[in-house]
Every structure is written in C-alpha cells, then in structure tokens.
Amino acid sequence: MTETARKIADNFHRVMERVEKSANDAGRDPRCVKVIGVTKYVEPALAEMLFHAGCHRLGESRPQILLEKVSALEDLNAEWHFIGHLQRNKVKKVLPHVSLIHSLDSLRLAESVNRLAIEQEMPSDVLLEVNISGDDAKHGFLPQEIQADLNAIEKLSHVRVTGLMGMAGLKSDAKEIRRQFSQLRELRDSLQPTDWQKAPLTELSMGMSGDFEMAIAEGATMVRIGSVLFDGVL
Ligand SMILES: *Cc1c(COP(=O)(O)O)cnc(C)c1O
C-alpha cells in the first residue's frame, strides 16, 4: 500500500468512527447512516484508493467528471451517486450510471428524468433537493411549495422519491446549521405522499465534511463527505 492509499484509508476509518459515535450518541443505529465519498476533488486513482479502503458509495457533482470516473473505474462496481446541479440535457448521460440522484431540484427536471427512465426501462430513484438555507445561490424546492411539487412528481411513472436532500447555508453558524437540518427532517416527516410506494421518503441526505455529525444527530441517513477523506493528500 502506498503512503497516499494508507492516508486515505486512515481518513475513511476515522470518518466511520465519527459517524458511528454520532449515531450512537443520538440513539440511532450507525448502520442506518450511509457515507457517500465525494470524489470531485480527486483523480480516479485516488477515488479507487477510497473504494479499496471500504467506501463503496461514491458521489460526483458534475456529469462530465462522473462519466470520466465511471469509465476509469468500471471494474470496481462502485455505487455512484449524483449530487450536483443536473441540467436537463445531461440526464440521458448520467442516468444509466447512478443509483441515486440527490439533487432533483425542479419539476421540469423530474419530467426529463422520467422520460429517459421510461426510454431506458429503468425506474429512477431521486431525492428532492430543498433550499433549507434560503441562500439565493442554492438550488432546490422551497419548503412551502414542496408538497405540491411532490404530488406532481408522484404522478410520473418512472420516478421514485426516496427522500430529501439539503445543504446548510455557507454563512450559517453551528446553531443555525443544526436548525436547518432539523427543519429538513421535520419537513420530510410532514410530507404526505398519495402513494408511499412512489414516494417512500425514508432518506435524508444532509451533512458534509464540516457538519456531518450535526446532520446525523438530526436524522441524516446519508452524509456526503469529500474533503476530510482526502486530508493530507491534496
Ligand atoms: C462537494 C460536495 C460535498 C462534499 O463537501 P465536503 O465539504 O468536501 O465534504 C457534499 N455535497 C455536495 C452537493 C457537494 O457538492
């Protein structure tokens, strides 16, 4: 094992320990929290080291980079997650390679995903991204509008809404971040799908390198972690 591979493995194991501790502290089963290793900062070779350290779910935020990594690492059998803003004209390329889109942020995008999913005869799992911080720069549904959008998306035959995703505000302090995560959980709990099969709403994707412990305390089932996994190797 190279120095770099060892460093990445150490980082991953340390993150897993922190995930376990925060879940236990919150009285939750640590196995209910999935770590998505965000590889957008690194070359495929480093993403491969992360995979071999035991992180089998990998996340990318740009279609082109996702496709490059998927093709460079096709032997790995990694589970790919798409976490960034997705343009409708990129859906066709991205869809066949990902097991979950975390960042579905409009009804029109949902319709594109549905169309392609029908074409590829492969229903798609998505999370609805919610703008929990109120930052103008952030994509996502507004909390007060999401119930109506959910009802419309549920009518699409090949899209399944498995939960919500949110990102804390860039300028928010710890207390405010925690409040945003707690609001996302409450929003998820308050949503009423007409059909729970089409929208099971079991997942909450929230928390990144700087705030994943708070997110787990507030009920995150998926944390998207990038920079701390590559500490000391970038
Ligand atoms: C980059 C990114 C992450 C990971 O961020 P880190 O702070 O490096 O852990 C998580 N989620 C999304 C949507 C991202 O774009």
XYZ file of C-alpha atoms and ligand atoms in Angstrom:
249
model
C 0.000 0.000 0.000
C 1.346 3.418 -0.896
C 1.616 6.275 1.572
C -1.292 8.010 -0.142
C -3.518 4.927 -0.028
C -2.760 4.482 3.675
C -3.568 8.111 4.391
C -6.917 7.860 2.576
C -7.770 4.616 4.365
C -6.932 6.254 7.730
C -9.120 9.238 6.878
C -12.006 6.975 5.896
C -11.747 4.878 9.035
C -11.650 7.995 11.181
C -14.778 9.306 9.451
C -16.510 5.962 10.018
C -15.651 6.139 13.713
C -17.102 9.632 13.944
C -20.241 8.520 12.085
C -20.630 5.617 14.491
C -20.120 7.789 17.532
C -22.583 10.467 16.454
C -25.204 7.847 15.595
C -24.731 6.108 18.946
C -24.864 9.412 20.815
C -28.173 10.153 19.101
C -29.532 6.709 19.975
C -29.521 5.687 16.322
C -28.195 2.562 14.638
C -24.930 3.537 12.866
C -25.802 1.118 10.059
C -28.641 3.483 9.122
C -26.166 6.146 8.044
C -24.590 5.700 4.614
C -21.390 7.531 3.782
C -21.158 8.818 0.225
C -17.492 9.506 -0.533
C -17.413 12.629 -2.674
C -14.567 12.251 -5.169
C -14.983 15.500 -7.109
C -11.672 16.874 -5.831
C -9.506 13.963 -6.922
C -8.219 11.891 -9.814
C -9.706 8.450 -10.442
C -6.638 6.782 -8.882
C -7.388 8.400 -5.516
C -11.084 7.592 -5.775
C -10.032 3.997 -6.338
C -7.967 4.059 -3.133
C -11.003 5.317 -1.263
C -13.080 2.484 -2.695
C -10.488 -0.077 -1.612
C -10.467 1.436 1.873
C -14.108 0.321 2.057
C -16.068 3.313 0.778
C -18.175 1.719 -1.938
C -20.638 4.567 -2.466
C -19.084 7.408 -4.413
C -20.529 10.802 -5.273
C -19.856 13.266 -8.085
C -21.397 16.647 -8.781
C -20.558 17.195 -12.463
C -21.804 14.991 -15.310
C -18.576 15.045 -17.315
C -16.374 14.183 -14.333
C -18.803 11.488 -13.272
C -18.578 9.849 -16.694
C -14.788 10.010 -16.685
C -14.596 8.371 -13.254
C -17.205 5.750 -14.065
C -15.281 4.730 -17.140
C -11.851 4.825 -15.453
C -13.183 2.751 -12.544
C -15.645 0.494 -14.329
C -14.139 -2.688 -12.851
C -14.803 -1.555 -9.292
C -18.543 -1.995 -9.151
C -18.905 1.191 -7.153
C -22.342 2.598 -6.401
C -22.413 6.078 -7.930
C -24.475 8.942 -6.585
C -25.096 12.191 -8.435
C -25.087 15.122 -6.011
C -24.723 18.299 -8.102
C -26.968 20.513 -10.157
C -28.170 18.498 -13.139
C -29.115 20.154 -16.401
C -31.891 18.512 -18.334
C -29.751 17.920 -21.391
C -27.314 15.851 -19.263
C -29.894 13.478 -17.816
C -29.526 10.954 -20.609
C -25.797 10.538 -19.993
C -25.929 10.491 -16.218
C -28.935 8.297 -15.576
C -27.607 4.874 -16.611
C -24.628 5.180 -14.265
C -26.113 6.346 -10.994
C -28.150 4.597 -8.355
C -29.485 7.833 -6.878
C -29.814 11.473 -7.876
C -29.630 13.522 -4.666
C -30.243 16.853 -6.335
C -33.531 16.759 -8.182
C -34.445 20.424 -7.935
C -37.350 21.119 -10.279
C -40.487 19.595 -11.701
C -39.144 20.028 -15.226
C -36.020 18.066 -14.336
C -38.223 15.353 -12.835
C -40.107 15.163 -16.118
C -36.855 14.779 -18.052
C -35.667 12.053 -15.692
C -38.999 10.285 -16.094
C -38.858 10.452 -19.886
C -35.361 8.987 -20.007
C -36.143 6.390 -17.359
C -39.070 5.192 -19.457
C -36.832 5.065 -22.531
C -34.163 3.113 -20.676
C -36.821 0.958 -18.987
C -35.231 1.634 -15.632
C -37.148 3.495 -12.904
C -35.060 6.159 -11.191
C -34.646 6.868 -7.508
C -34.300 10.525 -6.621
C -34.138 12.813 -3.624
C -35.801 16.202 -3.786
C -33.305 18.938 -3.021
C -34.727 21.520 -0.662
C -33.370 25.015 -0.265
C -33.098 24.944 3.519
C -30.717 27.858 3.916
C -32.618 30.440 1.911
C -29.339 31.288 0.097
C -30.198 32.677 -3.338
C -27.359 30.743 -4.912
C -28.740 27.406 -3.753
C -30.899 25.247 -5.964
C -33.852 23.354 -4.672
C -37.530 23.378 -3.888
C -38.859 25.838 -1.388
C -40.156 24.205 1.806
C -43.531 25.905 1.449
C -44.001 24.658 -2.129
C -42.625 21.159 -1.981
C -45.852 19.341 -1.110
C -47.454 20.490 -4.385
C -44.324 19.558 -6.353
C -44.179 16.158 -4.683
C -47.775 15.477 -5.716
C -46.913 16.320 -9.321
C -43.715 14.241 -9.313
C -45.521 11.263 -7.819
C -47.652 11.091 -10.943
C -44.558 10.330 -13.041
C -44.460 6.594 -13.595
C -40.671 6.052 -13.542
C -39.511 8.375 -10.766
C -39.448 7.248 -7.156
C -38.865 9.855 -4.461
C -36.930 8.142 -1.704
C -36.291 11.244 0.394
C -34.966 14.774 0.694
C -31.561 16.404 0.383
C -30.372 19.686 1.800
C -27.251 21.761 2.266
C -26.606 24.124 5.126
C -26.027 27.775 4.320
C -22.457 28.816 3.600
C -22.585 31.617 6.113
C -24.569 29.819 8.794
C -23.098 29.200 12.255
C -23.367 25.845 14.021
C -26.643 26.626 15.737
C -28.239 27.807 12.522
C -26.945 24.755 10.604
C -28.417 22.431 13.171
C -31.735 24.249 12.936
C -31.716 23.876 9.129
C -31.084 20.122 9.393
C -33.809 19.772 11.961
C -36.210 21.652 9.681
C -35.394 19.333 6.790
C -36.233 16.323 8.947
C -39.484 17.907 10.092
C -40.355 18.752 6.513
C -39.720 15.154 5.465
C -41.894 13.905 8.335
C -44.696 16.301 7.410
C -44.884 15.488 3.699
C -47.836 13.392 2.643
C -47.352 11.326 -0.481
C -50.512 9.970 -2.067
C -48.686 6.711 -2.701
C -45.900 5.616 -0.313
C -44.537 3.193 -2.930
C -43.868 6.090 -5.290
C -42.504 8.288 -2.535
C -41.282 6.269 0.453
C -39.405 9.329 1.815
C -37.133 7.245 4.017
C -33.876 9.038 3.199
C -32.420 12.296 4.451
C -29.221 13.289 2.656
C -27.611 16.048 4.684
C -24.210 16.755 6.178
C -20.784 17.278 4.618
C -17.210 17.305 5.977
C -17.811 20.260 8.278
C -21.222 19.387 9.648
C -21.995 15.676 9.249
C -22.084 14.963 12.966
C -24.848 17.521 13.472
C -26.693 16.102 10.484
C -26.553 12.591 11.963
C -27.814 13.925 15.290
C -30.759 15.366 13.347
C -31.523 12.137 11.490
C -29.375 12.045 8.333
C -29.416 8.650 6.609
C -26.820 9.724 4.043
C -23.851 12.017 4.547
C -21.895 13.331 1.557
C -18.280 13.623 2.593
C -15.421 14.860 0.454
C -12.575 16.971 1.740
C -11.888 15.245 5.084
C -11.416 11.952 3.231
C -8.573 13.463 1.254
C -6.936 15.392 4.085
C -3.191 15.386 3.684
C -3.151 14.028 0.125
C -4.346 17.022 -1.887
C -18.642 18.911 -2.698
C -19.934 18.488 -2.139
C -19.990 17.761 -0.945
C -18.764 17.402 -0.124
O -18.290 18.539 0.507
P -17.091 18.468 1.587
O -17.298 19.691 2.400
O -15.830 18.479 0.823
O -17.265 17.242 2.386
C -21.239 17.365 -0.493
N -22.363 17.668 -1.160
C -22.359 18.352 -2.309
C -23.639 18.636 -3.010
C -21.145 18.792 -2.840
O -21.138 19.497 -3.994
